[in-house]
Amino acid sequence: MPLIVDPSAPQVTPPDRVTSPEGWLSAVVDEQWAGVVLSYDGATPPDTARNLALNPSFEQTLTTETTGYGTNSTRSRVSSESYVGGYSVQHVISAAGAQGGTNWNIEPVAAGQVVQFGVWVKIPTTGVTGLELWWRNQTTTLATASVIAQAQPGAWAHVSGSYAVPAGQTVDRVSVVATAAGPSPVTWWADAAMAEAGPVAHPYVDGSQPGCVWDGTPNASTSRRVTTALDPARIRKVRILRTDPGSAPVPVRSADPAWALGGVGTAYDHEAPLGVPVIYTATPIYADGSVGPATSLSVTVPAPRPGEQRDLWVKSLDQPTLSLRAMIVGRPEPSSTGRQDVADVPGSPYRVVAFDEHAAESYTVTVDVPPEQVDQVRELLRSGVLLAQTRPGYVIMPDAYHVPADITGPTPTGRLGASGGYQFTWVVEPVDRPATAGAPMRMPGWSWDEVAARFGTWDAVAASYSSWASLSTNGVL
């Protein structure tokens, strides 16, 4: 898959794709440039995931619908441990080498279909020598799968497997079963069972979740996720808002709105705060100006860790490729200019003061950069509005949009530049966030100019990318 930057500057880690529950909005955190690639696809088929397990997360008391397994194992429904909802089932296996677990009755699945089964478990750091998933017909076990390697001792972990039901059989129960080393009692927990028929395993579903319903009695019936079908052919644009912690939603610069012909549109956000979760919400806009249902997801753009030398991001809004992380030299001292008009009052020792709100805090910042970045910093500091960003808790330098005025540097940091470093100094005097309406998508290292430079014909472009989203993000989405 093509990178979102020049191949000579590889990403820090492979990008992880985050998708909204409906599948309409996707995001990939671009760690190389501390941004987020966003893709909206209203043509994505609705998620029709259906959980066949009854009482899947034990929000109802244990009944014959969630029976136990093992004569040397006792079970109890507890609230002290849970992964979904308020309860889980606790197992205590009392004999060495004994097995113990839980069965869930499921809506029967006939021969020729695949039964996907996943469950969240928490096993102790020692004492469990085996962990299996079972597919059963009544009391007959048709298949087992070892999933001990998928577990994470001491923490909740998701284990899963699948089984193709053979001719003449039906699966109506699924189980998770542990084997104890003993001789001391071994305690472990299970929660959030998901059983479904089909070739694809979906994330956990129960009818108490937002956007989901129970097919019958809550916690005693099958459940499914429901979505509102869109009409992608009528979608013309998509507007994406970002909600930062403790703040009102703001438009993403390249999606206020973005074109989304046929229901497919992309955006790039280079302004999300670092190190905190933010929420993106996308709303489609139809040809007649009406809007469709919104969809949301949450991501976090990594921040420089405390103690790292390069602890300041300086970003260009118009040319994200110029953005870089730099090392702050010295401690910036914030100042806030007063706004006052003072007049003498005849016959009074006091003056009259008319005052307005103080100006936003400004500060002088000095950064140290290696020689190979000197020209980039020169261009960056002259590229227009910049965004200075630091990690959470860096209280002496709040994030600030600004336009550098006087610039000092590059100044060698050692005798005759022997240290190899150069310093730049400028004043960060905050300005309001520049208007976002109608702004084009600007993504590091990728533009229509790049497409024209790389490909001689449109057929070559079409053969290289699987979708419009892939083309517009250079294969990231």
XYZ file of C-alpha atoms in Angstrom:
477
model
C 0.000 0.000 0.000
C 1.472 3.391 -0.908
C 2.589 5.581 1.967
C 1.067 8.978 2.565
C 4.506 10.550 2.526
C 7.662 10.274 0.471
C 8.952 6.676 0.744
C 12.284 8.064 1.953
C 10.502 9.175 5.161
C 8.759 6.012 6.428
C 5.979 6.238 8.964
C 6.632 5.661 12.651
C 4.199 2.745 12.822
C 1.859 1.128 10.300
C -1.419 3.056 10.252
C -4.426 1.588 12.026
C -7.779 2.181 10.386
C -10.666 3.194 12.653
C -14.207 2.853 11.298
C -17.512 4.173 12.618
C -20.103 1.563 13.684
C -22.056 1.999 10.448
C -18.918 1.769 8.327
C -19.519 5.128 6.634
C -16.601 7.078 8.133
C -13.008 5.833 8.362
C -9.866 7.431 9.775
C -6.149 6.692 9.716
C -3.801 8.599 12.028
C -0.856 9.895 10.010
C 1.901 9.777 12.629
C 4.557 11.061 10.221
C 2.839 14.467 10.046
C 0.584 14.306 13.143
C -2.606 14.480 11.103
C -5.682 12.381 10.370
C -6.791 11.039 6.977
C -10.589 10.845 6.792
C -12.767 9.031 4.284
C -16.556 9.064 4.005
C -18.312 6.385 1.964
C -22.103 6.480 2.045
C -22.186 3.487 -0.281
C -20.716 1.194 2.349
C -23.236 -1.605 2.985
C -24.971 -1.353 6.350
C -23.575 -3.574 9.058
C -26.146 -6.312 9.479
C -24.323 -8.093 12.311
C -26.643 -10.318 14.340
C -25.695 -11.955 17.636
C -27.252 -15.385 18.007
C -26.197 -15.798 21.655
C -28.818 -15.410 24.368
C -27.943 -13.343 27.463
C -24.533 -12.686 25.869
C -23.088 -10.425 28.589
C -24.921 -11.799 31.629
C -27.061 -8.732 32.259
C -29.784 -11.189 33.315
C -29.321 -13.847 35.975
C -27.799 -17.170 34.934
C -30.410 -19.603 33.647
C -30.477 -22.688 31.485
C -29.795 -20.321 28.585
C -26.253 -19.847 29.897
C -25.397 -23.113 31.568
C -22.148 -24.090 33.212
C -19.745 -26.820 32.290
C -17.557 -28.978 34.502
C -18.255 -30.838 37.749
C -15.243 -29.245 39.448
C -16.190 -25.724 38.387
C -18.589 -23.285 40.012
C -19.959 -20.166 38.377
C -21.370 -16.913 39.656
C -22.598 -13.717 38.040
C -20.445 -10.867 39.398
C -20.239 -7.096 39.024
C -16.644 -6.840 40.247
C -15.368 -7.725 36.774
C -16.956 -6.938 33.400
C -16.021 -6.029 29.855
C -19.475 -5.070 28.541
C -22.303 -3.848 30.729
C -22.231 -4.322 34.462
C -21.652 -8.058 34.864
C -19.557 -11.033 33.819
C -19.516 -14.703 34.773
C -16.841 -15.821 37.210
C -15.542 -19.392 37.098
C -13.687 -21.116 39.938
C -12.070 -24.460 39.032
C -11.157 -26.414 42.136
C -9.308 -29.512 40.852
C -5.994 -29.914 39.064
C -6.438 -30.720 35.389
C -10.180 -30.067 35.553
C -12.114 -28.033 33.004
C -14.755 -25.407 33.587
C -16.621 -22.926 31.446
C -19.899 -21.596 30.136
C -22.317 -22.635 27.372
C -24.549 -20.179 25.541
C -27.656 -21.358 23.756
C -27.789 -19.804 20.291
C -30.340 -19.699 17.536
C -29.614 -22.989 15.701
C -27.324 -22.852 12.672
C -27.854 -25.536 10.037
C -25.369 -27.574 8.023
C -23.416 -25.785 5.333
C -23.070 -22.515 7.262
C -20.103 -21.131 9.185
C -20.555 -20.268 12.868
C -18.334 -17.411 14.024
C -17.806 -17.329 17.798
C -15.909 -14.801 19.877
C -15.900 -13.983 23.587
C -13.970 -11.731 25.958
C -12.046 -13.552 28.698
C -9.804 -12.628 31.601
C -7.536 -15.387 32.849
C -4.993 -15.189 35.685
C -1.271 -14.816 35.033
C -0.760 -18.414 36.175
C -2.975 -21.442 36.638
C -4.728 -21.791 33.266
C -3.045 -24.310 30.972
C -5.683 -24.459 28.247
C -8.480 -22.330 26.826
C -10.850 -23.596 24.144
C -13.917 -22.605 22.179
C -16.484 -25.354 21.592
C -19.260 -25.695 19.015
C -21.979 -28.064 20.234
C -25.269 -29.734 19.469
C -27.067 -30.142 22.764
C -24.508 -32.041 24.907
C -22.442 -33.290 21.956
C -19.291 -31.338 21.193
C -18.831 -31.116 17.412
C -15.579 -29.135 17.320
C -13.054 -27.407 19.561
C -10.428 -24.726 18.942
C -7.542 -23.807 21.232
C -7.397 -20.032 21.800
C -4.985 -19.853 24.743
C -2.497 -18.003 22.507
C -5.058 -15.246 21.918
C -5.583 -14.602 25.636
C -3.635 -11.985 27.572
C -3.152 -13.179 31.164
C -4.165 -10.606 33.714
C -6.266 -8.516 31.302
C -9.432 -8.765 29.241
C -8.740 -10.237 25.788
C -10.895 -11.248 22.835
C -10.649 -14.855 21.652
C -12.432 -16.110 18.547
C -12.761 -18.888 16.023
C -15.083 -20.316 13.365
C -16.583 -23.689 12.466
C -18.250 -24.896 9.265
C -21.252 -26.993 10.243
C -21.002 -30.397 8.473
C -23.811 -32.222 6.721
C -26.372 -33.732 9.060
C -25.464 -31.494 12.001
C -26.771 -28.340 13.692
C -24.975 -26.048 16.103
C -27.203 -24.731 18.892
C -24.659 -23.981 21.628
C -21.217 -22.405 21.886
C -18.865 -22.635 24.852
C -15.658 -21.251 26.262
C -13.779 -23.709 28.490
C -10.598 -23.374 30.553
C -8.311 -26.085 31.948
C -6.764 -25.497 35.380
C -3.257 -26.437 36.429
C -4.179 -26.716 40.093
C -3.960 -27.761 42.820
C -5.149 -24.386 44.168
C -8.494 -23.061 42.878
C -8.212 -21.077 39.628
C -10.513 -18.118 38.984
C -11.236 -16.613 35.562
C -13.998 -14.582 33.872
C -15.922 -14.490 30.594
C -18.139 -11.794 29.087
C -19.653 -10.480 25.830
C -20.189 -13.627 23.746
C -20.817 -13.081 20.029
C -22.070 -15.933 17.829
C -23.130 -15.333 14.240
C -23.643 -17.227 11.007
C -21.620 -16.195 7.986
C -18.100 -15.792 6.623
C -17.273 -12.540 8.483
C -16.942 -11.975 12.233
C -18.252 -8.593 13.406
C -17.549 -6.667 16.616
C -19.700 -7.537 19.630
C -23.406 -6.683 19.407
C -26.206 -6.708 21.935
C -29.569 -5.012 21.843
C -28.735 -2.594 24.665
C -26.017 -0.856 22.647
C -26.759 2.366 20.720
C -28.040 1.542 17.253
C -28.888 -2.043 18.206
C -32.110 -3.881 19.086
C -33.187 -7.102 20.758
C -35.217 -9.400 18.536
C -37.330 -10.417 21.535
C -37.031 -10.193 25.304
C -34.005 -8.054 26.278
C -31.011 -10.205 27.295
C -32.955 -13.368 26.508
C -33.126 -13.223 22.707
C -30.941 -12.693 19.679
C -29.895 -9.103 18.910
C -28.678 -7.108 15.921
C -27.184 -3.824 14.877
C -29.485 -1.686 12.735
C -28.478 1.173 10.462
C -30.323 3.734 8.386
C -29.829 3.075 4.695
C -28.456 6.008 2.710
C -29.036 6.974 -0.901
C -25.429 7.550 -2.010
C -26.426 8.577 -5.530
C -28.061 11.727 -4.099
C -25.127 12.693 -1.850
C -23.087 15.627 -3.163
C -21.001 16.749 -0.187
C -20.026 15.705 3.320
C -19.355 18.000 6.257
C -17.015 16.690 8.969
C -16.790 18.274 12.416
C -14.152 17.629 15.063
C -14.952 17.784 18.776
C -11.959 18.284 21.057
C -12.166 17.571 24.818
C -14.115 20.327 26.551
C -14.736 22.236 23.315
C -17.581 22.817 20.894
C -17.424 21.068 17.506
C -15.418 22.838 14.784
C -15.323 22.118 11.042
C -12.447 20.115 9.631
C -10.675 22.543 7.297
C -10.838 20.358 4.191
C -14.384 19.119 4.856
C -16.418 22.305 5.341
C -17.826 20.738 3.215
C -15.913 18.270 1.047
C -17.164 16.993 -2.265
C -18.618 13.487 -1.957
C -20.018 12.655 -5.380
C -21.735 9.307 -5.277
C -21.407 9.350 -1.515
C -17.589 9.126 -1.439
C -15.452 11.962 -0.090
C -12.112 12.459 1.668
C -10.526 15.017 3.980
C -7.296 15.637 5.888
C -7.152 17.184 9.353
C -3.800 18.658 10.361
C -5.091 20.559 13.400
C -6.343 18.028 15.963
C -4.825 18.491 19.449
C -2.095 16.019 20.296
C -2.351 13.188 22.800
C -6.085 13.420 23.538
C -9.078 11.616 21.987
C -11.119 13.653 19.535
C -14.440 12.803 17.883
C -15.096 13.218 14.166
C -18.705 13.443 13.023
C -19.600 13.280 9.314
C -22.948 14.353 7.888
C -23.854 13.794 4.205
C -25.447 16.651 2.247
C -27.861 15.709 -0.547
C -28.315 17.483 -3.876
C -31.390 19.355 -2.596
C -29.511 20.694 0.447
C -31.038 18.285 2.965
C -28.809 16.176 5.176
C -28.639 12.488 6.019
C -27.838 10.661 9.247
C -24.562 11.514 10.947
C -21.851 9.020 11.842
C -18.965 9.369 14.316
C -15.675 7.838 15.386
C -12.883 8.707 17.809
C -9.099 8.772 17.314
C -6.031 10.121 19.124
C -3.058 11.750 17.394
C 0.069 10.792 19.360
C 1.915 13.569 21.203
C 5.634 13.808 21.923
C 6.313 11.951 25.156
C 7.598 13.862 28.202
C 11.364 14.020 28.031
C 11.597 13.827 24.247
C 13.870 16.491 22.787
C 11.663 17.377 19.830
C 8.654 18.487 21.828
C 7.117 21.194 19.598
C 5.128 20.660 16.416
C 5.115 23.639 14.049
C 2.555 23.061 11.304
C 1.762 24.909 8.101
C -1.967 25.010 7.348
C -1.482 25.543 3.614
C 1.520 23.250 3.068
C 1.397 20.377 5.591
C 4.549 18.822 4.122
C 6.574 21.722 5.569
C 5.439 20.876 9.098
C 8.008 19.481 11.511
C 8.831 18.650 15.106
C 11.546 20.793 16.652
C 13.432 21.029 19.934
C 12.558 24.027 22.097
C 15.587 25.873 23.468
C 15.041 27.584 26.813
C 11.785 28.186 28.590
C 9.287 30.437 26.781
C 7.907 33.201 29.012
C 4.278 33.982 28.145
C 3.099 37.592 28.222
C -0.296 39.163 27.645
C -0.592 42.743 26.373
C -2.994 45.016 28.237
C -5.551 47.141 26.401
C -6.182 50.340 28.326
C -6.987 53.997 27.675
C -6.048 56.229 30.626
C -7.111 59.866 31.219
C -6.455 62.322 34.059
C -9.425 63.623 36.018
C -9.055 67.303 37.093
C -9.294 67.683 40.869
C -8.859 63.952 41.518
C -5.713 61.993 42.409
C -7.076 59.060 40.406
C -7.089 58.434 36.717
C -9.956 57.091 34.652
C -9.165 53.786 32.966
C -11.120 52.326 30.092
C -10.072 48.737 29.534
C -10.749 45.784 27.303
C -9.870 42.117 27.519
C -6.147 41.400 27.597
C -4.604 40.089 24.409
C -3.995 36.366 24.115
C -0.758 35.161 25.666
C 2.216 35.449 23.328
C 5.680 34.064 23.788
C 9.054 33.999 22.089
C 10.091 30.564 20.978
C 13.558 29.386 19.983
C 14.012 26.022 18.306
C 17.079 24.007 17.413
C 17.072 22.040 14.153
C 19.672 19.953 12.301
C 21.349 21.376 9.174
C 19.229 19.326 6.774
C 16.066 21.045 8.047
C 17.294 24.655 7.864
C 15.837 25.349 4.428
C 12.584 23.640 5.409
C 12.272 25.845 8.518
C 13.000 28.957 6.449
C 10.167 28.056 4.098
C 7.870 26.956 6.927
C 8.183 30.242 8.842
C 7.261 32.158 5.674
C 4.361 29.937 4.557
C 1.520 31.894 6.172
C -0.568 30.868 9.168
C 1.134 28.281 11.385
C -0.109 26.120 14.237
C 2.198 25.530 17.206
C 1.297 22.392 19.173
C 2.659 20.667 22.263
C 1.691 17.645 24.337
C -1.080 17.802 26.968
C 0.036 19.464 30.193
C 2.609 21.678 28.495
C 0.920 24.673 30.135
C 3.580 27.271 29.317
C 2.795 26.961 25.602
C -0.843 26.410 24.700
C -1.603 25.445 21.120
C -1.719 28.615 19.024
C -2.399 29.711 15.455
C 0.002 32.505 14.536
C 1.897 34.261 11.759
C 5.606 34.806 12.504
C 6.702 38.414 12.201
C 10.395 39.060 12.852
C 12.484 35.910 12.472
C 16.009 35.435 13.809
C 18.160 32.660 12.358
C 19.530 30.349 11.315
C 22.099 30.850 14.064
C 24.810 28.216 14.599
C 24.564 26.698 18.054
C 28.260 25.875 18.410
C 31.636 27.381 17.523
C 31.640 27.768 13.745
C 28.575 25.557 13.708
C 30.554 22.561 14.910
C 27.589 21.204 16.860
C 25.637 20.736 13.684
C 22.582 22.542 15.059
C 20.951 25.829 14.051
C 18.511 27.971 15.972
C 15.508 29.996 14.812
C 13.644 32.463 17.032
C 10.271 34.111 16.471
C 7.297 35.392 18.443
C 4.131 33.316 18.667
C 1.319 35.859 18.920
C -1.963 33.949 18.635
C -4.593 34.753 16.023
C -8.083 33.318 15.563
C -8.343 30.071 13.690
C -8.492 30.932 9.972
C -11.816 30.394 8.230
C -12.410 26.858 7.007
C -15.364 27.213 4.599
C -14.525 25.928 1.150
C -10.885 25.119 1.938
C -9.386 22.432 -0.335
C -7.954 19.186 0.939
C -4.226 19.510 1.566
C -2.416 16.294 2.341
C 1.343 15.881 2.861
C 3.105 14.834 -0.315
C -0.045 14.241 -2.357
C -1.985 16.413 -4.800
C -3.326 16.388 -8.329
C 0.078 17.661 -9.439
C 1.578 14.460 -8.020
C -0.964 12.364 -9.922
C -0.075 14.113 -13.187
C 3.641 13.658 -12.542
C 3.378 9.942 -11.780
C 0.888 8.772 -14.408
C 0.768 9.401 -18.121
C -2.850 8.358 -18.677
C -6.068 8.073 -16.713
C -6.123 4.336 -17.459
C -2.856 4.033 -15.538
C -4.407 5.906 -12.614
C -7.502 3.692 -12.605
C -5.357 0.574 -12.701
C -3.348 1.693 -9.657
C -6.159 2.556 -7.233
C -9.204 0.541 -6.247
C -11.486 3.456 -5.384
C -11.855 7.210 -5.354
C -10.979 7.253 -1.661
C -7.798 5.320 -2.407
C -6.792 7.713 -5.187
C -7.518 10.875 -3.238
C -5.489 9.646 -0.223
C -2.720 7.863 -2.199
C -3.820 4.428 -1.099
C -4.250 5.105 2.605
C -8.038 4.622 2.579
